[in-house]
Short mmCIF file of C-alpha atoms in Angstrom, two decimals:
data_model
loop_
_atom_site.label_atom_id
_atom_site.label_comp_id
_atom_site.label_asym_id
_atom_site.label_seq_id
_atom_site.Cartn_x
_atom_site.Cartn_y
_atom_site.Cartn_z
CA MET A 194 -135.93 -60.95 -139.58
CA ALA A 195 -138.79 -63.59 -139.66
CA HIS A 196 -142.02 -64.24 -137.73
CA VAL A 197 -142.99 -67.41 -136.23
CA GLY A 198 -146.20 -69.11 -136.09
CA LEU A 199 -147.44 -72.10 -134.06
CA PHE A 200 -150.85 -73.60 -134.95
CA GLY A 201 -152.24 -76.18 -132.56
CA VAL A 202 -148.75 -77.45 -131.76
CA ALA A 203 -148.74 -80.05 -129.16
CA LYS A 204 -146.23 -82.58 -127.68
CA THR A 205 -147.09 -85.81 -125.74
CA TYR A 206 -144.75 -88.82 -124.47
CA GLY A 207 -147.21 -91.70 -124.08
CA ALA A 208 -149.68 -90.76 -121.48
CA SER A 209 -147.77 -87.65 -120.47
CA THR A 210 -148.50 -84.31 -121.94
CA ALA A 211 -145.44 -81.99 -122.38
CA LEU A 212 -147.23 -79.26 -124.21
CA SER A 213 -151.00 -78.84 -124.76
CA PRO A 214 -152.34 -77.78 -128.19
CA THR A 215 -150.84 -74.24 -128.55
CA ASP A 216 -151.30 -71.25 -130.97
CA LEU A 217 -148.87 -68.43 -130.88
CA GLN A 218 -147.53 -65.60 -133.11
CA ILE A 219 -144.13 -64.29 -132.84
CA ARG A 220 -143.53 -61.07 -134.62
CA ASP A 221 -140.77 -60.11 -136.98
CA GLY A 222 -137.63 -58.59 -135.08
CA GLU A 223 -139.36 -59.29 -131.58
CA PHE A 224 -137.52 -60.20 -128.51
CA PHE A 225 -139.96 -62.75 -127.33
CA THR A 226 -139.63 -64.81 -124.03
CA LEU A 227 -141.06 -67.92 -122.98
CA LEU A 228 -141.33 -67.92 -119.09
CA GLY A 229 -142.24 -70.55 -116.69
CA PRO A 230 -141.20 -72.97 -114.06
CA SER A 231 -139.35 -76.14 -114.73
CA GLY A 232 -141.70 -78.57 -116.44
CA SER A 233 -143.97 -75.73 -117.87
CA GLY A 234 -143.35 -76.67 -121.51
CA LYS A 235 -141.28 -73.69 -122.45
CA THR A 236 -138.08 -75.53 -123.69
CA THR A 237 -140.26 -78.08 -125.37
CA LEU A 238 -141.97 -75.31 -127.15
CA LEU A 239 -138.61 -73.80 -128.15
CA ARG A 240 -137.23 -77.09 -129.36
CA MET A 241 -140.20 -77.54 -131.63
CA ILE A 242 -139.48 -74.31 -133.26
CA GLY A 243 -135.87 -75.29 -133.69
CA GLY A 244 -136.60 -78.70 -135.28
CA PHE A 245 -135.08 -80.67 -132.44
CA VAL A 246 -138.43 -82.11 -131.27
CA GLU A 247 -141.19 -83.31 -133.63
CA PRO A 248 -144.58 -82.15 -132.61
CA THR A 249 -147.18 -84.83 -131.85
CA SER A 250 -149.75 -82.59 -133.75
CA GLY A 251 -149.88 -79.17 -135.10
CA ARG A 252 -147.73 -76.92 -137.47
CA VAL A 253 -144.83 -74.54 -137.23
CA GLU A 254 -144.45 -71.77 -139.64
CA ILE A 255 -141.37 -69.37 -140.23
CA ASP A 256 -142.30 -66.55 -142.47
CA GLY A 257 -145.48 -68.27 -143.54
CA HIS A 258 -143.65 -71.53 -144.74
CA ASP A 259 -144.62 -74.67 -143.17
CA VAL A 260 -141.33 -76.09 -141.67
CA THR A 261 -142.85 -78.78 -139.41
CA ALA A 262 -141.19 -81.48 -141.25
CA LEU A 263 -137.92 -79.68 -142.04
CA PRO A 264 -134.88 -80.82 -139.94
CA ALA A 265 -133.17 -78.46 -137.72
CA HIS A 266 -130.16 -77.64 -140.15
CA LYS A 267 -132.46 -76.57 -142.73
CA ARG A 268 -134.49 -74.06 -140.84
CA ASN A 269 -131.69 -71.29 -140.87
CA LEU A 270 -131.84 -70.81 -137.09
CA GLY A 271 -129.24 -69.81 -134.67
CA VAL A 272 -129.26 -71.74 -131.32
CA VAL A 273 -127.51 -70.75 -128.10
CA PHE A 274 -127.94 -73.25 -124.94
CA GLN A 275 -127.09 -72.99 -121.46
CA SER A 276 -124.18 -75.21 -121.98
CA TYR A 277 -122.19 -73.30 -124.74
CA ALA A 278 -120.68 -76.50 -126.28
CA LEU A 279 -117.51 -74.79 -127.57
CA PHE A 280 -114.76 -77.26 -129.08
CA PRO A 281 -111.96 -77.07 -126.68
CA HIS A 282 -109.54 -77.94 -129.33
CA LEU A 283 -110.47 -74.98 -131.54
CA THR A 284 -109.66 -71.42 -131.38
CA VAL A 285 -112.21 -69.04 -130.74
CA ALA A 286 -112.33 -67.91 -134.35
CA ASP A 287 -112.45 -71.47 -135.48
CA ASN A 288 -115.33 -72.12 -133.06
CA VAL A 289 -117.30 -69.29 -134.48
CA ALA A 290 -116.58 -70.18 -138.05
CA PHE A 291 -117.59 -73.84 -137.72
CA GLY A 292 -121.06 -73.47 -138.76
CA LEU A 293 -119.92 -71.61 -142.10
CA LYS A 294 -117.40 -74.38 -142.70
CA MET A 295 -120.18 -76.95 -142.48
CA ARG A 296 -122.02 -74.88 -145.08
CA GLY A 297 -119.07 -75.08 -147.35
CA LEU A 298 -118.03 -71.44 -147.30
CA ALA A 299 -114.37 -70.66 -148.36
CA THR A 300 -111.72 -70.03 -145.91
CA GLY A 301 -111.32 -66.39 -146.69
CA PRO A 302 -115.01 -65.24 -146.24
CA ARG A 303 -115.40 -67.66 -143.39
CA LYS A 304 -112.49 -66.05 -141.49
CA THR A 305 -113.85 -62.35 -142.34
CA ARG A 306 -117.35 -63.10 -141.33
CA ALA A 307 -115.97 -64.92 -138.07
CA VAL A 308 -114.12 -61.80 -137.07
CA ALA A 309 -117.00 -59.59 -137.95
CA ALA A 310 -119.20 -61.75 -135.63
CA LEU A 311 -116.81 -61.55 -132.70
CA ASP A 312 -116.36 -57.88 -133.08
CA LEU A 313 -120.26 -57.59 -132.63
CA VAL A 314 -119.97 -59.13 -129.41
CA GLY A 315 -116.76 -57.24 -128.34
CA LEU A 316 -114.36 -60.05 -128.76
CA ALA A 317 -112.45 -59.70 -131.94
CA ASP A 318 -109.09 -59.49 -129.84
CA PHE A 319 -109.64 -63.07 -128.43
CA ALA A 320 -109.84 -64.71 -131.85
CA GLY A 321 -106.80 -66.68 -131.35
CA ARG A 322 -107.52 -67.94 -127.86
CA TYR A 323 -108.93 -71.40 -126.86
CA PRO A 324 -112.41 -71.73 -124.92
CA ALA A 325 -110.34 -72.74 -121.73
CA GLN A 326 -108.67 -69.36 -121.64
CA LEU A 327 -111.96 -67.43 -121.43
CA SER A 328 -114.25 -66.56 -118.54
CA GLY A 329 -117.75 -67.66 -118.44
CA GLY A 330 -119.13 -64.53 -119.93
CA GLN A 331 -116.75 -64.64 -122.66
CA GLN A 332 -117.54 -68.11 -123.65
CA GLN A 333 -121.26 -67.12 -123.63
CA ARG A 334 -120.40 -64.38 -126.15
CA VAL A 335 -118.46 -66.66 -128.34
CA ALA A 336 -121.47 -69.11 -128.33
CA LEU A 337 -123.64 -66.05 -129.35
CA ALA A 338 -121.10 -65.09 -132.22
CA ARG A 339 -121.11 -68.56 -133.59
CA ALA A 340 -124.96 -68.57 -133.49
CA LEU A 341 -125.10 -65.11 -135.29
CA VAL A 342 -122.46 -65.64 -138.00
CA ILE A 343 -124.70 -67.77 -140.01
CA GLU A 344 -127.07 -64.82 -140.23
CA PRO A 345 -130.10 -66.84 -139.12
CA ASP A 346 -133.63 -65.63 -139.48
CA VAL A 347 -134.31 -66.39 -135.89
CA LEU A 348 -132.19 -66.74 -132.94
CA LEU A 349 -133.20 -69.28 -130.29
CA LEU A 350 -131.83 -68.95 -126.76
CA ASP A 351 -132.35 -71.50 -124.07
CA GLU A 352 -131.46 -70.24 -120.71
CA PRO A 353 -128.12 -69.03 -121.81
CA LEU A 354 -127.19 -66.89 -118.90
CA GLY A 355 -128.07 -69.62 -116.30
CA ALA A 356 -124.51 -70.71 -115.53
CA LEU A 357 -123.34 -67.04 -114.95
CA ASP A 358 -123.25 -65.36 -111.61
CA LEU A 359 -125.70 -62.71 -110.71
CA SER A 360 -123.70 -59.59 -111.38
CA LEU A 361 -122.42 -60.94 -114.87
CA ARG A 362 -126.08 -62.13 -115.63
CA LYS A 363 -127.18 -58.56 -115.15
CA ARG A 364 -124.38 -57.27 -117.40
CA MET A 365 -125.11 -59.87 -120.22
CA GLN A 366 -128.71 -59.01 -120.08
CA ARG A 367 -127.88 -55.31 -121.06
CA GLU A 368 -125.50 -56.68 -123.69
CA LEU A 369 -128.11 -59.06 -125.08
CA ARG A 370 -130.73 -56.27 -125.30
CA GLU A 371 -128.27 -54.03 -126.97
CA LEU A 372 -127.34 -56.70 -129.54
CA HIS A 373 -130.93 -57.28 -130.28
CA ARG A 374 -131.48 -53.54 -130.77
CA LYS A 375 -128.48 -53.54 -133.28
CA LEU A 376 -129.61 -56.53 -135.47
CA GLY A 377 -133.19 -56.18 -135.32
CA ARG A 378 -133.72 -60.05 -135.63
CA THR A 379 -136.39 -62.25 -134.12
CA PHE A 380 -135.01 -63.47 -130.66
CA ILE A 381 -136.87 -66.35 -128.92
CA TYR A 382 -135.62 -66.60 -125.27
CA VAL A 383 -136.37 -69.28 -122.81
CA THR A 384 -136.02 -68.56 -118.77
CA HIS A 385 -137.44 -69.36 -115.52
CA ASP A 386 -136.11 -66.02 -114.15
CA GLN A 387 -138.79 -63.23 -113.96
CA ASP A 388 -136.46 -60.40 -113.66
CA GLU A 389 -134.75 -61.47 -116.76
CA ALA A 390 -137.91 -61.83 -118.69
CA LEU A 391 -139.03 -58.43 -117.58
CA THR A 392 -135.71 -56.84 -118.38
CA LEU A 393 -135.17 -58.24 -122.02
CA SER A 394 -138.50 -58.83 -123.49
CA ASP A 395 -140.88 -57.01 -126.05
CA ARG A 396 -143.45 -59.55 -125.18
CA ILE A 397 -143.70 -62.60 -122.76
CA ALA A 398 -145.56 -65.76 -122.74
CA VAL A 399 -145.97 -67.13 -119.32
CA LEU A 400 -146.40 -70.97 -119.23
CA SER A 401 -147.34 -73.53 -116.77
CA ASP A 402 -148.55 -77.18 -116.93
CA GLY A 403 -147.75 -77.21 -120.64
CA ARG A 404 -150.15 -74.37 -121.40
CA ILE A 405 -149.64 -70.77 -122.23
CA ARG A 406 -151.44 -68.78 -119.48
CA GLN A 407 -150.97 -65.16 -120.77
CA VAL A 408 -149.14 -63.45 -123.48
CA ASP A 409 -148.47 -59.68 -123.39
CA THR A 410 -145.98 -56.95 -122.81
CA PRO A 411 -143.96 -57.04 -119.62
CA GLU A 412 -145.71 -53.81 -118.32
CA ALA A 413 -149.33 -55.17 -119.24
CA LEU A 414 -148.40 -58.75 -117.44
CA TYR A 415 -147.15 -57.09 -114.46
CA ASP A 416 -150.01 -54.52 -114.16
CA ARG A 417 -152.83 -56.65 -115.34
CA PRO A 418 -152.17 -60.29 -114.70
CA ALA A 419 -155.12 -62.46 -115.60
CA SER A 420 -154.75 -65.19 -113.07
CA ALA A 421 -153.47 -66.08 -109.63
CA PHE A 422 -150.42 -67.97 -111.10
CA VAL A 423 -149.28 -65.10 -113.52
CA ALA A 424 -149.66 -62.56 -110.69
CA GLY A 425 -147.64 -64.60 -108.27
CA PHE A 426 -144.96 -65.92 -110.90
CA LEU A 427 -144.23 -62.66 -112.60
CA GLY A 428 -143.11 -60.52 -109.60
CA ASP A 429 -144.56 -60.61 -105.95
CA SER A 430 -148.12 -60.21 -105.60
CA ASN A 431 -150.77 -60.28 -102.83
CA VAL A 432 -153.52 -62.70 -104.01
CA LEU A 433 -156.57 -61.96 -101.89
CA ALA A 434 -159.21 -64.42 -102.35
CA GLY A 435 -162.95 -63.64 -102.21
CA SER A 436 -166.09 -63.46 -104.42
CA PRO A 437 -168.15 -60.85 -106.25
CA ALA A 438 -170.52 -58.84 -104.01
CA THR A 439 -172.97 -56.03 -104.35
CA GLY A 440 -170.89 -52.85 -104.94
CA GLY A 441 -167.61 -54.59 -105.47
CA PHE A 442 -165.43 -57.59 -104.47
CA ARG A 443 -165.72 -59.19 -100.98
CA LEU A 444 -162.44 -60.43 -99.27
CA ALA A 445 -162.17 -63.14 -96.78
CA ASP A 446 -162.37 -60.69 -93.91
CA ASP A 447 -165.56 -59.07 -95.16
CA THR A 448 -164.01 -56.11 -96.54
CA VAL A 449 -165.66 -54.95 -99.70
CA VAL A 450 -163.48 -53.56 -102.31
CA PRO A 451 -165.43 -51.16 -104.53
CA ILE A 452 -164.23 -52.22 -107.86
CA GLY A 453 -165.93 -53.66 -111.02
CA VAL A 454 -165.10 -57.15 -111.52
CA PRO A 455 -166.06 -59.55 -114.36
CA PRO A 456 -167.99 -62.73 -113.67
CA GLY A 457 -165.99 -65.53 -112.42
CA THR A 458 -163.52 -63.38 -110.52
CA VAL A 459 -161.95 -65.30 -107.68
CA ALA A 460 -159.39 -62.94 -106.31
CA LEU A 461 -157.92 -59.61 -106.30
CA ALA A 462 -154.05 -59.08 -107.02
CA ILE A 463 -152.26 -56.07 -105.24
CA ARG A 464 -148.65 -55.55 -105.71
CA PRO A 465 -146.64 -54.99 -102.57
CA GLU A 466 -145.57 -51.66 -103.59
CA ARG A 467 -149.18 -50.45 -103.92
CA LEU A 468 -149.72 -51.09 -100.19
CA ARG A 469 -149.03 -48.31 -97.88
CA LEU A 470 -149.30 -47.55 -94.06
CA ALA A 471 -152.51 -45.75 -92.93
CA PRO A 472 -153.99 -43.36 -93.41
CA SER A 473 -155.63 -44.61 -96.73
CA PRO A 474 -155.89 -42.54 -99.91
CA GLU A 475 -159.26 -40.78 -100.58
CA GLY A 476 -161.74 -43.44 -101.38
CA GLY A 477 -159.15 -46.09 -100.35
CA ILE A 478 -159.50 -49.20 -98.44
CA SER A 479 -157.85 -49.80 -95.01
CA ILE A 480 -157.23 -53.16 -93.48
CA ALA A 481 -156.02 -53.73 -89.78
CA ALA A 482 -153.67 -56.46 -89.36
CA THR A 483 -150.71 -57.77 -87.17
CA VAL A 484 -146.96 -57.47 -88.09
CA GLU A 485 -145.66 -61.00 -88.54
CA ALA A 486 -142.15 -60.29 -90.08
CA LEU A 487 -139.94 -57.33 -91.32
CA THR A 488 -137.39 -58.43 -93.99
CA PHE A 489 -134.42 -56.12 -94.94
CA ARG A 490 -133.85 -56.24 -98.74
CA GLY A 491 -131.30 -53.60 -99.20
CA ALA A 492 -133.11 -50.61 -100.89
CA PHE A 493 -136.41 -51.42 -99.12
CA VAL A 494 -138.15 -53.63 -96.49
CA THR A 495 -140.89 -56.08 -96.76
CA LEU A 496 -143.61 -56.00 -94.03
CA SER A 497 -145.50 -59.15 -93.75
CA ALA A 498 -148.88 -59.02 -91.94
CA ARG A 499 -151.88 -61.00 -91.30
CA THR A 500 -155.48 -60.03 -90.43
CA GLY A 501 -157.57 -61.59 -87.70
CA ALA A 502 -159.59 -63.50 -90.50
CA GLY A 503 -156.23 -65.04 -91.82
CA LEU A 504 -155.71 -62.60 -94.84
CA ALA A 505 -151.89 -62.33 -95.61
CA LEU A 506 -150.53 -59.09 -96.90
CA ASP A 507 -146.89 -58.08 -97.82
CA ALA A 508 -146.12 -54.40 -98.22
CA THR A 509 -142.87 -52.93 -99.72
CA LEU A 510 -141.67 -49.99 -97.68
CA PRO A 511 -138.68 -47.58 -98.10
CA GLY A 512 -137.76 -48.49 -94.57
CA VAL A 513 -139.02 -49.51 -91.11
CA PRO A 514 -141.28 -46.76 -89.53
CA ALA A 515 -140.21 -45.90 -85.91
CA GLY A 516 -141.89 -48.03 -83.28
CA LEU A 517 -143.08 -50.86 -85.89
CA SER A 518 -142.01 -54.28 -84.77
CA ILE A 519 -143.13 -57.84 -84.84
CA GLY A 520 -146.46 -58.42 -83.23
CA ALA A 521 -147.42 -54.81 -83.49
CA PRO A 522 -150.84 -53.63 -84.93
CA VAL A 523 -150.62 -51.94 -88.24
CA VAL A 524 -153.26 -50.76 -90.89
CA LEU A 525 -152.33 -51.27 -94.38
CA ALA A 526 -154.22 -49.29 -97.06
CA PHE A 527 -154.50 -49.28 -100.75
CA ASP A 528 -156.38 -47.44 -103.60
CA PRO A 529 -159.02 -49.94 -105.20
CA ALA A 530 -157.85 -48.84 -108.60
CA ASP A 531 -154.56 -50.82 -107.85
CA ALA A 532 -156.51 -54.10 -107.34
CA ARG A 533 -156.51 -56.42 -110.31
CA PRO A 534 -159.26 -58.99 -110.59
CA LEU A 535 -158.04 -62.59 -111.18
CA GLN A 536 -159.81 -65.31 -112.99
CA PRO A 537 -159.13 -69.08 -112.09
CA ASP A 538 -155.93 -70.29 -113.83
CA GLU A 539 -157.88 -72.80 -115.78
CA ALA A 540 -160.09 -70.05 -117.31
CA ALA A 541 -157.12 -67.84 -118.12
CA ALA A 542 -155.39 -70.66 -120.01
#
């Protein structure tokens, strides 16, 4: 296991900033995820930890040792990319053992460790096959075994499930999480998939525009987003703009939500599952609106409505209530305790 520290790490390409100066601490044995849209800086950050990209400024430490100037092959890190990059002319076992061969390990111990790594990912019986004879999920597990066989201090994973279909991705997420529990090693994972991040992570750093916007546990990020970007990117959210007012926070339709808000609050976030059809809970807030859409999502329905003042609301319901249709009036209600104050994205950075 190893902890990773970033101190003022930044990366620029001419006048373009890929990553603004960043401080971050990743703990021993943690499954830590870098989450953000394309171009947010998450892969740049991962590659600087791995030694594949040189920081323009700042320092990278692993277990308290400054590794900023160390090349990638001297950092004892395992890496798994979205493209598995398996050698087609080598067997599965030889692919897994390749890193050990480059380190000069003798044939006998090399084979023993390769088989053990394959056993760890459930592929010991496939050691003699070639990559073309494997499914996408099996190839992904071979890539994992190849990264783990060198016994890395930290495992870096750059969107490794991106090429898999949805059902296989779900299964591999469970297997990755279980593998992390077994090994207890530090995993640093990059993804743009919010569900993947919530499923896998001990903690998540949410990035946009080359900056970390918030770092916390999945539960805390979901329940207490700091900004409109985090609220909107990590799960669905109603972001209701307004301003602090006497007795609470005033929404665009002049509804005052009786909630204490810190200075600078620009909106409230309310998750769709926290909205319900009237009547409102005791001490709750009721908002009259008109139904604009009813979207079937399998286990639930999303009701989209808009107030006369233009306030848009989405509510997650277990089904469509009788008589409710597009164009019908509706009253949506929520408990003020479920509303989260949001700061401007710049202030939350």
